[in-house]
mmCIF file of C-alpha atoms in Angstrom:
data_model
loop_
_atom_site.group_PDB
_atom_site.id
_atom_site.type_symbol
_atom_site.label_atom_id
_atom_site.label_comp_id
_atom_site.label_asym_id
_atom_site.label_seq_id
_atom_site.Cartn_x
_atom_site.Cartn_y
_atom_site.Cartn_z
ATOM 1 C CA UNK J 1 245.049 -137.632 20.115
ATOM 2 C CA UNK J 2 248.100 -139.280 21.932
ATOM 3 C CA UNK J 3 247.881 -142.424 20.863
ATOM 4 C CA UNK J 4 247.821 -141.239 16.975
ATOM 5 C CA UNK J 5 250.268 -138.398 17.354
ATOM 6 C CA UNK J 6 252.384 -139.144 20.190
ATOM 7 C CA UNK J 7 254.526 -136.433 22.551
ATOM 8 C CA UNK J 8 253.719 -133.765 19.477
ATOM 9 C CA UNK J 9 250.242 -133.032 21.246
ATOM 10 C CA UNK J 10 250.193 -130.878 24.073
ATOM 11 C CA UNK J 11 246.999 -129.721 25.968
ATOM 12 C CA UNK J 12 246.375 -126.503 27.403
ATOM 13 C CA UNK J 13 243.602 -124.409 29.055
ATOM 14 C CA UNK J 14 242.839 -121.410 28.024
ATOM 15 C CA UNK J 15 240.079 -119.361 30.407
ATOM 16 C CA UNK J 16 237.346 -116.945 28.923
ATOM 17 C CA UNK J 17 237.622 -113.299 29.646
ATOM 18 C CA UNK J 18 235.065 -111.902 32.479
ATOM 19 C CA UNK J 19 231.821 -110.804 30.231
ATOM 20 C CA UNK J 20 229.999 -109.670 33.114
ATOM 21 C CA UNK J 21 232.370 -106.261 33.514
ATOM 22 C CA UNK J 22 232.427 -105.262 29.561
ATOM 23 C CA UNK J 23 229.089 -103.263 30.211
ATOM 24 C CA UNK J 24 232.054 -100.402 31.133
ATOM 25 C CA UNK J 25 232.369 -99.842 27.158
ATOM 26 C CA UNK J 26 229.360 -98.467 26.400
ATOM 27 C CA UNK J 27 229.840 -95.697 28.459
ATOM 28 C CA UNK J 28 230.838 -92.245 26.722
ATOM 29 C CA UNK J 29 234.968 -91.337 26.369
ATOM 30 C CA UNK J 30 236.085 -88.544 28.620
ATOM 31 C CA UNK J 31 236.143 -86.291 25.589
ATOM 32 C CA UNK J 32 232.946 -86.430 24.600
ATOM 33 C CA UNK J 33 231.264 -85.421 27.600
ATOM 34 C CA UNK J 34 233.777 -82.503 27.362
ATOM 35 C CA UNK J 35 232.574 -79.466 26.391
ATOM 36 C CA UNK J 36 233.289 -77.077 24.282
ATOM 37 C CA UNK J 37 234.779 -73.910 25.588
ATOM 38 C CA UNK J 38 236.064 -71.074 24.457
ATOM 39 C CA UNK J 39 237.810 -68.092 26.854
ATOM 40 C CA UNK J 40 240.407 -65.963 23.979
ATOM 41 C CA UNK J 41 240.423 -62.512 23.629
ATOM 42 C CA UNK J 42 241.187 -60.584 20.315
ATOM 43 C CA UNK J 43 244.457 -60.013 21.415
ATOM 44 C CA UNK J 44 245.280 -63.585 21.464
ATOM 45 C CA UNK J 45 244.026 -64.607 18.202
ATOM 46 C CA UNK J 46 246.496 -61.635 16.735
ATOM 47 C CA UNK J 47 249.160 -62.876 18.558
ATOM 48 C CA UNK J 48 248.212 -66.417 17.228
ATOM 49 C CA UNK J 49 248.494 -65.559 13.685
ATOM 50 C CA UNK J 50 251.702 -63.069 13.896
ATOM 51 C CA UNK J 51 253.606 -66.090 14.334
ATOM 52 C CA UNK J 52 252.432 -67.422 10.794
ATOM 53 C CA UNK J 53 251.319 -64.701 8.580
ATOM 54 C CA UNK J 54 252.870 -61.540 7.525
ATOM 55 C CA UNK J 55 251.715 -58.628 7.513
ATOM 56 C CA UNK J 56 247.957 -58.583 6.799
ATOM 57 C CA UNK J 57 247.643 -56.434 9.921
ATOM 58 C CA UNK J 58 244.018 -55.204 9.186
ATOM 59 C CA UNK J 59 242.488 -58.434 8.103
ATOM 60 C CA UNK J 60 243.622 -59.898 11.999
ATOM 61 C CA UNK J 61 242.429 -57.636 13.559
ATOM 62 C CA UNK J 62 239.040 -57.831 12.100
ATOM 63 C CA UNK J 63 238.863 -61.781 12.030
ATOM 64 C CA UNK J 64 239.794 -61.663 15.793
ATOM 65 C CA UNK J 65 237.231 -59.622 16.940
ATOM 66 C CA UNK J 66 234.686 -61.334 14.641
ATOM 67 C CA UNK J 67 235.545 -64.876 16.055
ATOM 68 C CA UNK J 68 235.546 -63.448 19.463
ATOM 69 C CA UNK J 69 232.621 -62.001 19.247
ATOM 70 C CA UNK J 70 230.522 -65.086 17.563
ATOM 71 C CA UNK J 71 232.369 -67.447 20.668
ATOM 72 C CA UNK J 72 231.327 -64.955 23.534
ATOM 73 C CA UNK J 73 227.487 -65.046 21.595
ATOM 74 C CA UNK J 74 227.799 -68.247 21.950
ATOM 75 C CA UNK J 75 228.887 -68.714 25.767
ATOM 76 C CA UNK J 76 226.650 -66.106 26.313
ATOM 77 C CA UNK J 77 223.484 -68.155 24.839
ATOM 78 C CA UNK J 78 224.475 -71.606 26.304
ATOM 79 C CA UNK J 79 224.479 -69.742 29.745
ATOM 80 C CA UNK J 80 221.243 -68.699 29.103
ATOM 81 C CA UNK J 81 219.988 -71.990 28.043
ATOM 82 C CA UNK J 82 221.120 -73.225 31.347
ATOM 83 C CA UNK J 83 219.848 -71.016 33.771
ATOM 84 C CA UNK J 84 216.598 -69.936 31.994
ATOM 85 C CA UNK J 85 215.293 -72.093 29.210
ATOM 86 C CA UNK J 86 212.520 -69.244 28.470
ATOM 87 C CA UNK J 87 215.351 -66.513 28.867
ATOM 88 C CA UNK J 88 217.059 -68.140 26.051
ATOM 89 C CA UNK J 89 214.584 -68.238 23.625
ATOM 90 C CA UNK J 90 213.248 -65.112 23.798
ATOM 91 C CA UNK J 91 216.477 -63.323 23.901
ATOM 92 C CA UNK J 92 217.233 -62.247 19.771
ATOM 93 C CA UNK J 93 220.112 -64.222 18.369
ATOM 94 C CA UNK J 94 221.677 -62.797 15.417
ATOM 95 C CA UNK J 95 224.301 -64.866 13.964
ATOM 96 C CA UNK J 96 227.418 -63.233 12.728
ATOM 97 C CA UNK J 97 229.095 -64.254 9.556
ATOM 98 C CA UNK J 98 232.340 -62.898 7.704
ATOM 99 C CA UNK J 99 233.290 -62.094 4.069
ATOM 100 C CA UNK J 100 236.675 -61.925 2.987
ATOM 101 C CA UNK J 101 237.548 -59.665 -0.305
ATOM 102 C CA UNK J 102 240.971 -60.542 -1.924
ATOM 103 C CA UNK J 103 242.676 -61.872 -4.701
ATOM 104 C CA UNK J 104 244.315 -65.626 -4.497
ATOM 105 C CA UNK J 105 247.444 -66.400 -2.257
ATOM 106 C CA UNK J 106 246.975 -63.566 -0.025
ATOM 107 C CA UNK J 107 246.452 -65.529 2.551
ATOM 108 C CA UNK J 108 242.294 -65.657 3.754
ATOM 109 C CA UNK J 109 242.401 -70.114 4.069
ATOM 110 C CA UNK J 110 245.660 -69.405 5.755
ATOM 111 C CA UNK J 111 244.503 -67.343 8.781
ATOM 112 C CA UNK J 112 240.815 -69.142 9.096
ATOM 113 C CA UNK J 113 242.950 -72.529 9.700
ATOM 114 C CA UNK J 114 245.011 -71.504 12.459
ATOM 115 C CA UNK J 115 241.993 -69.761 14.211
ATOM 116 C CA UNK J 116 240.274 -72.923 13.938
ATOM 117 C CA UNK J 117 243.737 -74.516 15.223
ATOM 118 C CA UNK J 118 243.964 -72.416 17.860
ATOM 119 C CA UNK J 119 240.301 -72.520 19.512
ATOM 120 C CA UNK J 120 240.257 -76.390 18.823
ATOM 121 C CA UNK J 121 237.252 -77.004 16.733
ATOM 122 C CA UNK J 122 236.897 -78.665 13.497
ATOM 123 C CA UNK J 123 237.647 -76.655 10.022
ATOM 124 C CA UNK J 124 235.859 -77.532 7.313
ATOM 125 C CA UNK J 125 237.009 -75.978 3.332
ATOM 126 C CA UNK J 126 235.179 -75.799 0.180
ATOM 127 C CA UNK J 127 234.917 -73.975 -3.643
ATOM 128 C CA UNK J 128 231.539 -72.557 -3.945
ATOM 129 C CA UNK J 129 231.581 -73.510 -7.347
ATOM 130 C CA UNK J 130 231.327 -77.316 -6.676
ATOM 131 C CA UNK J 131 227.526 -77.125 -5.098
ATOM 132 C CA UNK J 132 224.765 -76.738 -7.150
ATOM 133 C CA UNK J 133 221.161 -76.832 -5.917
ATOM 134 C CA UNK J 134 219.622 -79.711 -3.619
ATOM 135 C CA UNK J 135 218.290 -82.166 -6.278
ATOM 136 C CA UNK J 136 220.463 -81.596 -8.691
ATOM 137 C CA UNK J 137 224.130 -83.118 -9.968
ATOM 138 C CA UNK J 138 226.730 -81.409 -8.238
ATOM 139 C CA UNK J 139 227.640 -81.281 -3.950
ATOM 140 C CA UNK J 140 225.189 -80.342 -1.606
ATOM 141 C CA UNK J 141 225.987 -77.310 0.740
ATOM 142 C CA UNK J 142 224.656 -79.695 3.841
ATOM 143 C CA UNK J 143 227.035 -81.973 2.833
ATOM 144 C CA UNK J 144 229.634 -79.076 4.269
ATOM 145 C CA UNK J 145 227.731 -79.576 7.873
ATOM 146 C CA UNK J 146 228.491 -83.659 7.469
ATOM 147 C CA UNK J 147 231.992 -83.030 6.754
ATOM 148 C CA UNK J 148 232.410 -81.018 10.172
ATOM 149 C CA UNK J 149 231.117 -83.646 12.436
ATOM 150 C CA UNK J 150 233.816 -86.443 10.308
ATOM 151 C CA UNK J 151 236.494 -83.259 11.026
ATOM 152 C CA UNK J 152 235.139 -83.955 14.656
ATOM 153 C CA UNK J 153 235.411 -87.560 14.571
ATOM 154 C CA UNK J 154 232.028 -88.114 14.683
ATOM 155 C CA UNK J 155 231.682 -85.559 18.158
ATOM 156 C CA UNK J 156 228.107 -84.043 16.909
ATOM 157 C CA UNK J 157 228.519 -81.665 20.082
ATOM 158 C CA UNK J 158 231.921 -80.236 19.146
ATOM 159 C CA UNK J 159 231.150 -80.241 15.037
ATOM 160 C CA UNK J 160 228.055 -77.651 16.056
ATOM 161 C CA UNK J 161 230.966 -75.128 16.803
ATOM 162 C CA UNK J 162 232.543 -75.559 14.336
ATOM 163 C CA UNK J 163 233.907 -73.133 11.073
ATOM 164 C CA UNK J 164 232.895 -73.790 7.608
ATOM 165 C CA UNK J 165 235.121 -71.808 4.828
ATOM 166 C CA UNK J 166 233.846 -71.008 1.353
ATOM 167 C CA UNK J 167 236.064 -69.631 -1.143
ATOM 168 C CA UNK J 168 235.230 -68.389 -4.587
ATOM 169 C CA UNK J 169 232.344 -67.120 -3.448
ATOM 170 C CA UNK J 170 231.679 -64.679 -5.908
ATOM 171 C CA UNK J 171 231.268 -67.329 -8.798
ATOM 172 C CA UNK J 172 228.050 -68.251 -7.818
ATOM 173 C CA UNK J 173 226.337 -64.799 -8.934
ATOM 174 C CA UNK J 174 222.973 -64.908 -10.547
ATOM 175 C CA UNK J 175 223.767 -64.464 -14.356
ATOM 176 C CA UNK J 176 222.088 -61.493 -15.512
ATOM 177 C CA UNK J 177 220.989 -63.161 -18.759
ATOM 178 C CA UNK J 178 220.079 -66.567 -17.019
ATOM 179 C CA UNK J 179 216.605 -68.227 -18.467
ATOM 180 C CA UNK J 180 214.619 -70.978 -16.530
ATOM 181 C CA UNK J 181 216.227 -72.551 -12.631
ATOM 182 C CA UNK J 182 219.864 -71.573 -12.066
ATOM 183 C CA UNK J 183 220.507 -74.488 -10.261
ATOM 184 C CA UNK J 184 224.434 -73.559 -9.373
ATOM 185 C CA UNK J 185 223.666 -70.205 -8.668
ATOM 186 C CA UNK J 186 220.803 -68.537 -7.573
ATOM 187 C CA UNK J 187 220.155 -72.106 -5.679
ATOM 188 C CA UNK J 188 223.050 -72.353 -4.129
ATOM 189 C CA UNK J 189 222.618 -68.927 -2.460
ATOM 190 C CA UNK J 190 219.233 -69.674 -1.113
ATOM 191 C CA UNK J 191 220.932 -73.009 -0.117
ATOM 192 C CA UNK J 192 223.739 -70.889 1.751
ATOM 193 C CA UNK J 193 222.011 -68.845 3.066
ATOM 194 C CA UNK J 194 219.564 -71.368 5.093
ATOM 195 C CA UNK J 195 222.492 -73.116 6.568
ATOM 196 C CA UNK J 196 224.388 -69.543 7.853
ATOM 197 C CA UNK J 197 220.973 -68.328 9.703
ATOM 198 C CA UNK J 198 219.881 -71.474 11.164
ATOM 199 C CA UNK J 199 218.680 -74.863 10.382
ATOM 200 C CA UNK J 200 218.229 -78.710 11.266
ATOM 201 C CA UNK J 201 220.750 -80.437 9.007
ATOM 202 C CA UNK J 202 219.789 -84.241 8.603
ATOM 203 C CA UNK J 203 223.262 -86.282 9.762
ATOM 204 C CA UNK J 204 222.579 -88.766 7.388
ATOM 205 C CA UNK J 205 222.221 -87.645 3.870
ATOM 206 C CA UNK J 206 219.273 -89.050 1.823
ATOM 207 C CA UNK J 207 221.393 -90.405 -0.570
ATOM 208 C CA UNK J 208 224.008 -91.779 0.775
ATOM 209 C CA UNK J 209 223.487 -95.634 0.768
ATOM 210 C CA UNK J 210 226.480 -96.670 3.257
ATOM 211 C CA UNK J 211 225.545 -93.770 5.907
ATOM 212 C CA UNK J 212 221.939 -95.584 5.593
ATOM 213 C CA UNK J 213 223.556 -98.671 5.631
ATOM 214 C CA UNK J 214 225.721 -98.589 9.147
ATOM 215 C CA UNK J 215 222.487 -96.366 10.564
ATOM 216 C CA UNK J 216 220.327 -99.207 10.362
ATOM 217 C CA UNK J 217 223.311 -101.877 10.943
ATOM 218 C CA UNK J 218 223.884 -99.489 14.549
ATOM 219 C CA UNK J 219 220.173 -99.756 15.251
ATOM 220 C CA UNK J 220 219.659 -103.762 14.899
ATOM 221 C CA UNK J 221 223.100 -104.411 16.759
ATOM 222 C CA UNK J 222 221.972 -101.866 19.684
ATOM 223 C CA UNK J 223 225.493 -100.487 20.035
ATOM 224 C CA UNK J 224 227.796 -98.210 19.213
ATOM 225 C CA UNK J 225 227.609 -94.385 19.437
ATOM 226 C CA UNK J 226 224.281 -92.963 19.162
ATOM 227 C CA UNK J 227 224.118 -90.305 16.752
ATOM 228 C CA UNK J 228 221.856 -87.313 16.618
ATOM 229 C CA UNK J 229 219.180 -87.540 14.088
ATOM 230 C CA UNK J 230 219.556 -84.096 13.249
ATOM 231 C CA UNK J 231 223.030 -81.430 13.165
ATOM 232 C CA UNK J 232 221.752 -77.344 14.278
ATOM 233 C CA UNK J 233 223.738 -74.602 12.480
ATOM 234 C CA UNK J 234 223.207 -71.834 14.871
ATOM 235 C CA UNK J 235 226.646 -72.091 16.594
ATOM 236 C CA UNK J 236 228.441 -72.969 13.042
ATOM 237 C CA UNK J 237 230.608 -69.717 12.332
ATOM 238 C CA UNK J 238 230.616 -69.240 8.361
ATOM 239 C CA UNK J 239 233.299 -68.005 6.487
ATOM 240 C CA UNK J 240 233.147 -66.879 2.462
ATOM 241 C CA UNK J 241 235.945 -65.269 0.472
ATOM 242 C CA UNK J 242 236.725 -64.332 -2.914
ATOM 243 C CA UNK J 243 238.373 -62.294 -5.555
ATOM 244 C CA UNK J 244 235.579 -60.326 -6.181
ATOM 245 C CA UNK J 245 237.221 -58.606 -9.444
ATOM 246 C CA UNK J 246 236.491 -55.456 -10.708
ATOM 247 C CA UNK J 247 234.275 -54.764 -7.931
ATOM 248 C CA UNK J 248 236.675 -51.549 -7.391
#
């Protein structure tokens, strides 16, 4: 190389970084072993959302005590699951859910977000009138469960807590003079209502070619996080709102 290009040829070494110690990597982040916790009391959620909504005194109160008293269910369960496995399981679980009646702009998205800011767990919003049933053309209500654990960059353990809000609610009614499958209504209900009781949402979605894709890309390399096959509902706290007119 010298002799053809003179002086404008220098030589260097350059030394290979230490393989043996990258076995570190695959171990977990800090915050994912983390768990979730949760240790507010109603008054604090109020105080929370004084300092960004006005007024609305009634509808605080009530959301406080609600999300308080899913979160302590919760804690209360997971303690149980800990000390007694059997305990757990035979002790009744009833999952609480909330409706909010309103008109538009008074402020129901607006006070579910900065719970969800507040406790720290992902928040997750949808129109009701976008799903129709599983099988058909239209969004898929498990695709709401999905969205929580993206939220929760990709933390399966911290998505299961999280809070799912549907609005417009109301639109997805039977039709009283509805012939044959209504696929966007009646469907979506049973749908609903599957996912706010308790069920094993798949985290990959049938149809969704690149989730299948990087699945089976993550199994062949033998890396990467390993997700959970399936996402439970049971901890998910659901929240549904609408106008509701005329129901005065």
């Amino acid at each position: 190389m010298k002799s053809n290009f003179g002086d404008r040829v220098a030589f260097t070494t350059l030394t290979q970084p230490d393989t043996v110690e990258t076995g570190n990597d695959e171990k977990s982040p800090p915050e994912e072993a983390k768990e979730f916790e949760f240790h507010f009391l109603p008054r604090d959620i109020k105080a929370h959302l004084d300092r960004f909504v006005i007024k609305q005194d009634e509808a605080k109160k009530v959301l406080s005590i609600a999300v308080c008293d899913h979160y302590n269910h919760v804690n209360h369960v997971r303690q149980l699951e800990r000390e007694n496995a059997n305990g757990a399981v035979e002790t009744e679980y009833a999952k609480q859910n909330v409706i909010l009646v309103g008109p538009t702009g008074v402020g129901k998205t607006y006070l579910i977000k900065h719970i969800a800011d507040l406790i720290k767990v992902p928040f997750v919003k949808a129109d009701a009138t976008k799903f129709s049933e599983t099988g058909y053309v239209g969004g898929d209500v498990e695709d709401l469960v999905r969205e929580l654990v993206h939220k929760a960059d990709g933390l399966v353990n911290l998505a299961q807590f999280g809070i799912i809000y549907i609005d417009e609610i109301d639109k997805i009614a039977a039709a009283p003079n509805m012939t044959g499958r209504d696929v966007s209504g009646r469907g979506v209900q049973t749908n609903l209502l599957k996912l706010m009781e308790e069920t094993e949402v798949p985290a990959r979605a049938p149809h969704d070619l690149a989730g299948q894709i990087q699945a089976m890309m993550e199994m062949t390399q033998g890396r990467g996080k390993k997700q959970p096959a399936t996402i439970n509902t049971k901890h998910i706290l659901f929240v549904v709102s609408g106008a509701f007119g005329g129901l005065e």
